[in-house]
Amino acid sequence: MRIHELNCGTLNFPGAEAVLGVSHFVCRCLLIEADDRLIAVDTGIGHRDIESPGQRLGEDWLSQVNPALDPTETLLAHVLALGLQPRDLTDVILTHHHRDHVGGLADFPWAHVHATPECRTVVEEGTDRVVAAQWSHGVRWAPAPEPGSDWRGHPTWIPHDLPASIRLLALPGHSPGHAGVVIGALDLDRELVHVGDAIHHCAQLTCTAPPAIEAFAAATQHNETARLHTQRQLAALTAADSTVRLVNAHDPRILAEG
């Protein structure tokens, strides 16, 4: 198994350095080469988003986060740059349904899309900040994941027909059905976990994040009690277990250190 950490969309928040402590955010996706499968975790901003940003991303969101809209940052461009073919990508696992995580789905309409049952329900009902234009290509849902055994106290789901070392991990709070993705059996039993937007800034894992980060997390949350509980659990895990490496969706420094 080979894993690539990719930036699939730079977000240039006005005044980010002073307010958030970073000059920009990224949209971190993973690309997993596993035997005959090519699997993405989230898809970031896609080519169709860049072609029709107002319709697919929304004018308000564009003004708030000022995305680079760089076609070389799309998941499709990264796949080609790695010498792979778009049709090689067979599956996409979603941490959640927000616009900066799903825009590239339309670039791979044949891929099976895996998500928690609650996330899929939200998309199908068009609630909680679902942007209908990003799903208009007709998503190809994979069969629903099966409940799995707990992972360090967190409920899990087993995605249909993916390697056994990959699981969806319940990380509630940011959005309905929000999940992380656990990828096991990495170099000497080290596990990698993409925690999506459960953490926006690495300092949240040590309770030293700039106040604006906590305000941003609160402004985009679905359930505050669940979000804060998830954050505390991830902070405790980071402090206690060196065999687990966490990456999140947006902090660029984790990407640089990875």
PDB file of N, CA and C in Angstrom, residues 69-121:
ATOM      1  N   LEU A  69      -8.290  28.274  -6.766  1.00  0.00           N
ATOM      2  CA  LEU A  69      -8.910  27.763  -8.000  1.00  0.00           C
ATOM      3  C   LEU A  69      -7.847  27.446  -9.039  1.00  0.00           C
ATOM      4  N   ASP A  70      -6.853  26.711  -8.608  1.00  0.00           N
ATOM      5  CA  ASP A  70      -5.702  26.335  -9.439  1.00  0.00           C
ATOM      6  C   ASP A  70      -5.936  24.935  -9.998  1.00  0.00           C
ATOM      7  N   PRO A  71      -6.073  24.782 -11.319  1.00  0.00           N
ATOM      8  CA  PRO A  71      -6.351  23.444 -11.875  1.00  0.00           C
ATOM      9  C   PRO A  71      -5.246  22.431 -11.606  1.00  0.00           C
ATOM     10  N   THR A  72      -4.025  22.887 -11.332  1.00  0.00           N
ATOM     11  CA  THR A  72      -2.950  21.937 -11.038  1.00  0.00           C
ATOM     12  C   THR A  72      -3.068  21.346  -9.642  1.00  0.00           C
ATOM     13  N   GLU A  73      -3.953  21.912  -8.804  1.00  0.00           N
ATOM     14  CA  GLU A  73      -4.141  21.379  -7.458  1.00  0.00           C
ATOM     15  C   GLU A  73      -5.269  20.360  -7.381  1.00  0.00           C
ATOM     16  N   THR A  74      -6.025  20.176  -8.425  1.00  0.00           N
ATOM     17  CA  THR A  74      -7.154  19.246  -8.355  1.00  0.00           C
ATOM     18  C   THR A  74      -6.670  17.814  -8.210  1.00  0.00           C
ATOM     19  N   LEU A  75      -7.528  16.977  -7.652  1.00  0.00           N
ATOM     20  CA  LEU A  75      -7.195  15.564  -7.518  1.00  0.00           C
ATOM     21  C   LEU A  75      -6.917  14.946  -8.881  1.00  0.00           C
ATOM     22  N   LEU A  76      -7.691  15.340  -9.890  1.00  0.00           N
ATOM     23  CA  LEU A  76      -7.475  14.827 -11.238  1.00  0.00           C
ATOM     24  C   LEU A  76      -6.071  15.154 -11.729  1.00  0.00           C
ATOM     25  N   ALA A  77      -5.611  16.388 -11.510  1.00  0.00           N
ATOM     26  CA  ALA A  77      -4.271  16.780 -11.933  1.00  0.00           C
ATOM     27  C   ALA A  77      -3.210  15.994 -11.172  1.00  0.00           C
ATOM     28  N   HIS A  78      -3.430  15.761  -9.881  1.00  0.00           N
ATOM     29  CA  HIS A  78      -2.465  14.991  -9.089  1.00  0.00           C
ATOM     30  C   HIS A  78      -2.373  13.545  -9.587  1.00  0.00           C
ATOM     31  N   VAL A  79      -3.513  12.952  -9.908  1.00  0.00           N
ATOM     32  CA  VAL A  79      -3.512  11.575 -10.420  1.00  0.00           C
ATOM     33  C   VAL A  79      -2.672  11.492 -11.693  1.00  0.00           C
ATOM     34  N   LEU A  80      -2.868  12.428 -12.594  1.00  0.00           N
ATOM     35  CA  LEU A  80      -2.109  12.430 -13.842  1.00  0.00           C
ATOM     36  C   LEU A  80      -0.625  12.687 -13.589  1.00  0.00           C
ATOM     37  N   ALA A  81      -0.315  13.583 -12.651  1.00  0.00           N
ATOM     38  CA  ALA A  81       1.083  13.906 -12.351  1.00  0.00           C
ATOM     39  C   ALA A  81       1.821  12.706 -11.769  1.00  0.00           C
ATOM     40  N   LEU A  82       1.103  11.806 -11.128  1.00  0.00           N
ATOM     41  CA  LEU A  82       1.702  10.603 -10.568  1.00  0.00           C
ATOM     42  C   LEU A  82       1.849   9.493 -11.605  1.00  0.00           C
ATOM     43  N   GLY A  83       1.506   9.781 -12.846  1.00  0.00           N
ATOM     44  CA  GLY A  83       1.619   8.786 -13.905  1.00  0.00           C
ATOM     45  C   GLY A  83       0.485   7.782 -13.917  1.00  0.00           C
ATOM     46  N   LEU A  84      -0.611   8.116 -13.247  1.00  0.00           N
ATOM     47  CA  LEU A  84      -1.771   7.247 -13.193  1.00  0.00           C
ATOM     48  C   LEU A  84      -2.852   7.764 -14.130  1.00  0.00           C
ATOM     49  N   GLN A  85      -3.845   6.957 -14.386  1.00  0.00           N
ATOM     50  CA  GLN A  85      -4.943   7.348 -15.251  1.00  0.00           C
ATOM     51  C   GLN A  85      -6.193   7.624 -14.422  1.00  0.00           C
ATOM     52  N   PRO A  86      -6.997   8.607 -14.819  1.00  0.00           N
ATOM     53  CA  PRO A  86      -8.211   8.900 -14.048  1.00  0.00           C
ATOM     54  C   PRO A  86      -9.087   7.679 -13.809  1.00  0.00           C
ATOM     55  N   ARG A  87      -9.197   6.820 -14.817  1.00  0.00           N
ATOM     56  CA  ARG A  87     -10.051   5.637 -14.684  1.00  0.00           C
ATOM     57  C   ARG A  87      -9.498   4.641 -13.662  1.00  0.00           C
ATOM     58  N   ASP A  88      -8.219   4.831 -13.273  1.00  0.00           N
ATOM     59  CA  ASP A  88      -7.650   3.967 -12.240  1.00  0.00           C
ATOM     60  C   ASP A  88      -8.308   4.189 -10.892  1.00  0.00           C
ATOM     61  N   LEU A  89      -8.870   5.398 -10.680  1.00  0.00           N
ATOM     62  CA  LEU A  89      -9.475   5.708  -9.390  1.00  0.00           C
ATOM     63  C   LEU A  89     -10.826   5.011  -9.293  1.00  0.00           C
ATOM     64  N   THR A  90     -10.906   4.054  -8.390  1.00  0.00           N
ATOM     65  CA  THR A  90     -12.087   3.208  -8.300  1.00  0.00           C
ATOM     66  C   THR A  90     -13.045   3.615  -7.190  1.00  0.00           C
ATOM     67  N   ASP A  91     -12.496   4.276  -6.141  1.00  0.00           N
ATOM     68  CA  ASP A  91     -13.303   4.526  -4.953  1.00  0.00           C
ATOM     69  C   ASP A  91     -12.920   5.859  -4.331  1.00  0.00           C
ATOM     70  N   VAL A  92     -13.909   6.524  -3.731  1.00  0.00           N
ATOM     71  CA  VAL A  92     -13.695   7.735  -2.947  1.00  0.00           C
ATOM     72  C   VAL A  92     -14.355   7.535  -1.589  1.00  0.00           C
ATOM     73  N   ILE A  93     -13.600   7.798  -0.539  1.00  0.00           N
ATOM     74  CA  ILE A  93     -14.146   7.770   0.827  1.00  0.00           C
ATOM     75  C   ILE A  93     -14.292   9.209   1.289  1.00  0.00           C
ATOM     76  N   LEU A  94     -15.473   9.584   1.757  1.00  0.00           N
ATOM     77  CA  LEU A  94     -15.721  10.949   2.205  1.00  0.00           C
ATOM     78  C   LEU A  94     -15.653  11.036   3.722  1.00  0.00           C
ATOM     79  N   THR A  95     -14.941  12.054   4.216  1.00  0.00           N
ATOM     80  CA  THR A  95     -15.037  12.360   5.640  1.00  0.00           C
ATOM     81  C   THR A  95     -16.365  13.044   5.924  1.00  0.00           C
ATOM     82  N   HIS A  96     -16.807  13.895   4.989  1.00  0.00           N
ATOM     83  CA  HIS A  96     -18.116  14.540   5.098  1.00  0.00           C
ATOM     84  C   HIS A  96     -18.442  15.223   3.774  1.00  0.00           C
ATOM     85  N   HIS A  97     -19.559  15.918   3.720  1.00  0.00           N
ATOM     86  CA  HIS A  97     -20.146  16.330   2.454  1.00  0.00           C
ATOM     87  C   HIS A  97     -19.908  17.790   2.091  1.00  0.00           C
ATOM     88  N   HIS A  98     -19.128  18.541   2.839  1.00  0.00           N
ATOM     89  CA  HIS A  98     -18.998  19.979   2.583  1.00  0.00           C
ATOM     90  C   HIS A  98     -18.263  20.255   1.281  1.00  0.00           C
ATOM     91  N   ARG A  99     -18.509  21.434   0.712  1.00  0.00           N
ATOM     92  CA  ARG A  99     -18.116  21.752  -0.669  1.00  0.00           C
ATOM     93  C   ARG A  99     -16.626  21.624  -0.949  1.00  0.00           C
ATOM     94  N   ASP A 100     -15.783  21.916   0.038  1.00  0.00           N
ATOM     95  CA  ASP A 100     -14.338  21.847  -0.185  1.00  0.00           C
ATOM     96  C   ASP A 100     -13.796  20.435  -0.033  1.00  0.00           C
ATOM     97  N   HIS A 101     -14.679  19.471   0.181  1.00  0.00           N
ATOM     98  CA  HIS A 101     -14.263  18.072   0.311  1.00  0.00           C
ATOM     99  C   HIS A 101     -14.803  17.191  -0.815  1.00  0.00           C
ATOM    100  N   VAL A 102     -15.797  17.680  -1.552  1.00  0.00           N
ATOM    101  CA  VAL A 102     -16.484  16.814  -2.521  1.00  0.00           C
ATOM    102  C   VAL A 102     -16.459  17.348  -3.950  1.00  0.00           C
ATOM    103  N   GLY A 103     -15.831  18.513  -4.190  1.00  0.00           N
ATOM    104  CA  GLY A 103     -15.903  19.119  -5.513  1.00  0.00           C
ATOM    105  C   GLY A 103     -15.320  18.287  -6.626  1.00  0.00           C
ATOM    106  N   GLY A 104     -14.314  17.449  -6.284  1.00  0.00           N
ATOM    107  CA  GLY A 104     -13.691  16.623  -7.309  1.00  0.00           C
ATOM    108  C   GLY A 104     -14.449  15.360  -7.662  1.00  0.00           C
ATOM    109  N   LEU A 105     -15.551  15.078  -6.984  1.00  0.00           N
ATOM    110  CA  LEU A 105     -16.304  13.859  -7.300  1.00  0.00           C
ATOM    111  C   LEU A 105     -16.737  13.830  -8.759  1.00  0.00           C
ATOM    112  N   ALA A 106     -17.134  14.973  -9.294  1.00  0.00           N
ATOM    113  CA  ALA A 106     -17.625  15.018 -10.679  1.00  0.00           C
ATOM    114  C   ALA A 106     -16.529  14.712 -11.685  1.00  0.00           C
ATOM    115  N   ASP A 107     -15.261  14.810 -11.294  1.00  0.00           N
ATOM    116  CA  ASP A 107     -14.158  14.463 -12.193  1.00  0.00           C
ATOM    117  C   ASP A 107     -13.959  12.951 -12.291  1.00  0.00           C
ATOM    118  N   PHE A 108     -14.606  12.208 -11.379  1.00  0.00           N
ATOM    119  CA  PHE A 108     -14.487  10.745 -11.353  1.00  0.00           C
ATOM    120  C   PHE A 108     -15.883  10.139 -11.164  1.00  0.00           C
ATOM    121  N   PRO A 109     -16.801  10.375 -12.096  1.00  0.00           N
ATOM    122  CA  PRO A 109     -18.198   9.963 -11.883  1.00  0.00           C
ATOM    123  C   PRO A 109     -18.386   8.458 -11.811  1.00  0.00           C
ATOM    124  N   TRP A 110     -17.407   7.692 -12.263  1.00  0.00           N
ATOM    125  CA  TRP A 110     -17.506   6.234 -12.237  1.00  0.00           C
ATOM    126  C   TRP A 110     -17.112   5.652 -10.874  1.00  0.00           C
ATOM    127  N   ALA A 111     -16.458   6.448 -10.033  1.00  0.00           N
ATOM    128  CA  ALA A 111     -15.937   5.928  -8.767  1.00  0.00           C
ATOM    129  C   ALA A 111     -17.071   5.628  -7.789  1.00  0.00           C
ATOM    130  N   HIS A 112     -16.898   4.566  -7.010  1.00  0.00           N
ATOM    131  CA  HIS A 112     -17.834   4.263  -5.940  1.00  0.00           C
ATOM    132  C   HIS A 112     -17.531   5.184  -4.755  1.00  0.00           C
ATOM    133  N   VAL A 113     -18.572   5.798  -4.212  1.00  0.00           N
ATOM    134  CA  VAL A 113     -18.422   6.768  -3.136  1.00  0.00           C
ATOM    135  C   VAL A 113     -18.883   6.137  -1.821  1.00  0.00           C
ATOM    136  N   HIS A 114     -17.982   6.166  -0.842  1.00  0.00           N
ATOM    137  CA  HIS A 114     -18.231   5.573   0.468  1.00  0.00           C
ATOM    138  C   HIS A 114     -18.390   6.681   1.500  1.00  0.00           C
ATOM    139  N   ALA A 115     -19.417   6.583   2.339  1.00  0.00           N
ATOM    140  CA  ALA A 115     -19.649   7.573   3.384  1.00  0.00           C
ATOM    141  C   ALA A 115     -20.471   6.920   4.483  1.00  0.00           C
ATOM    142  N   THR A 116     -20.535   7.577   5.634  1.00  0.00           N
ATOM    143  CA  THR A 116     -21.388   7.058   6.693  1.00  0.00           C
ATOM    144  C   THR A 116     -22.849   7.165   6.263  1.00  0.00           C
ATOM    145  N   PRO A 117     -23.700   6.328   6.820  1.00  0.00           N
ATOM    146  CA  PRO A 117     -25.122   6.397   6.447  1.00  0.00           C
ATOM    147  C   PRO A 117     -25.724   7.776   6.674  1.00  0.00           C
ATOM    148  N   GLU A 118     -25.371   8.465   7.757  1.00  0.00           N
ATOM    149  CA  GLU A 118     -25.934   9.786   8.030  1.00  0.00           C
ATOM    150  C   GLU A 118     -25.456  10.806   7.010  1.00  0.00           C
ATOM    151  N   CYS A 119     -24.190  10.731   6.619  1.00  0.00           N
ATOM    152  CA  CYS A 119     -23.677  11.636   5.597  1.00  0.00           C
ATOM    153  C   CYS A 119     -24.430  11.435   4.290  1.00  0.00           C
ATOM    154  N   ARG A 120     -24.634  10.209   3.891  1.00  0.00           N
ATOM    155  CA  ARG A 120     -25.363   9.942   2.642  1.00  0.00           C
ATOM    156  C   ARG A 120     -26.790  10.475   2.719  1.00  0.00           C
ATOM    157  N   THR A 121     -27.448  10.310   3.852  1.00  0.00           N
ATOM    158  CA  THR A 121     -28.811  10.799   4.009  1.00  0.00           C
ATOM    159  C   THR A 121     -28.879  12.309   3.842  1.00  0.00           C
TER     160      THR A 121
END
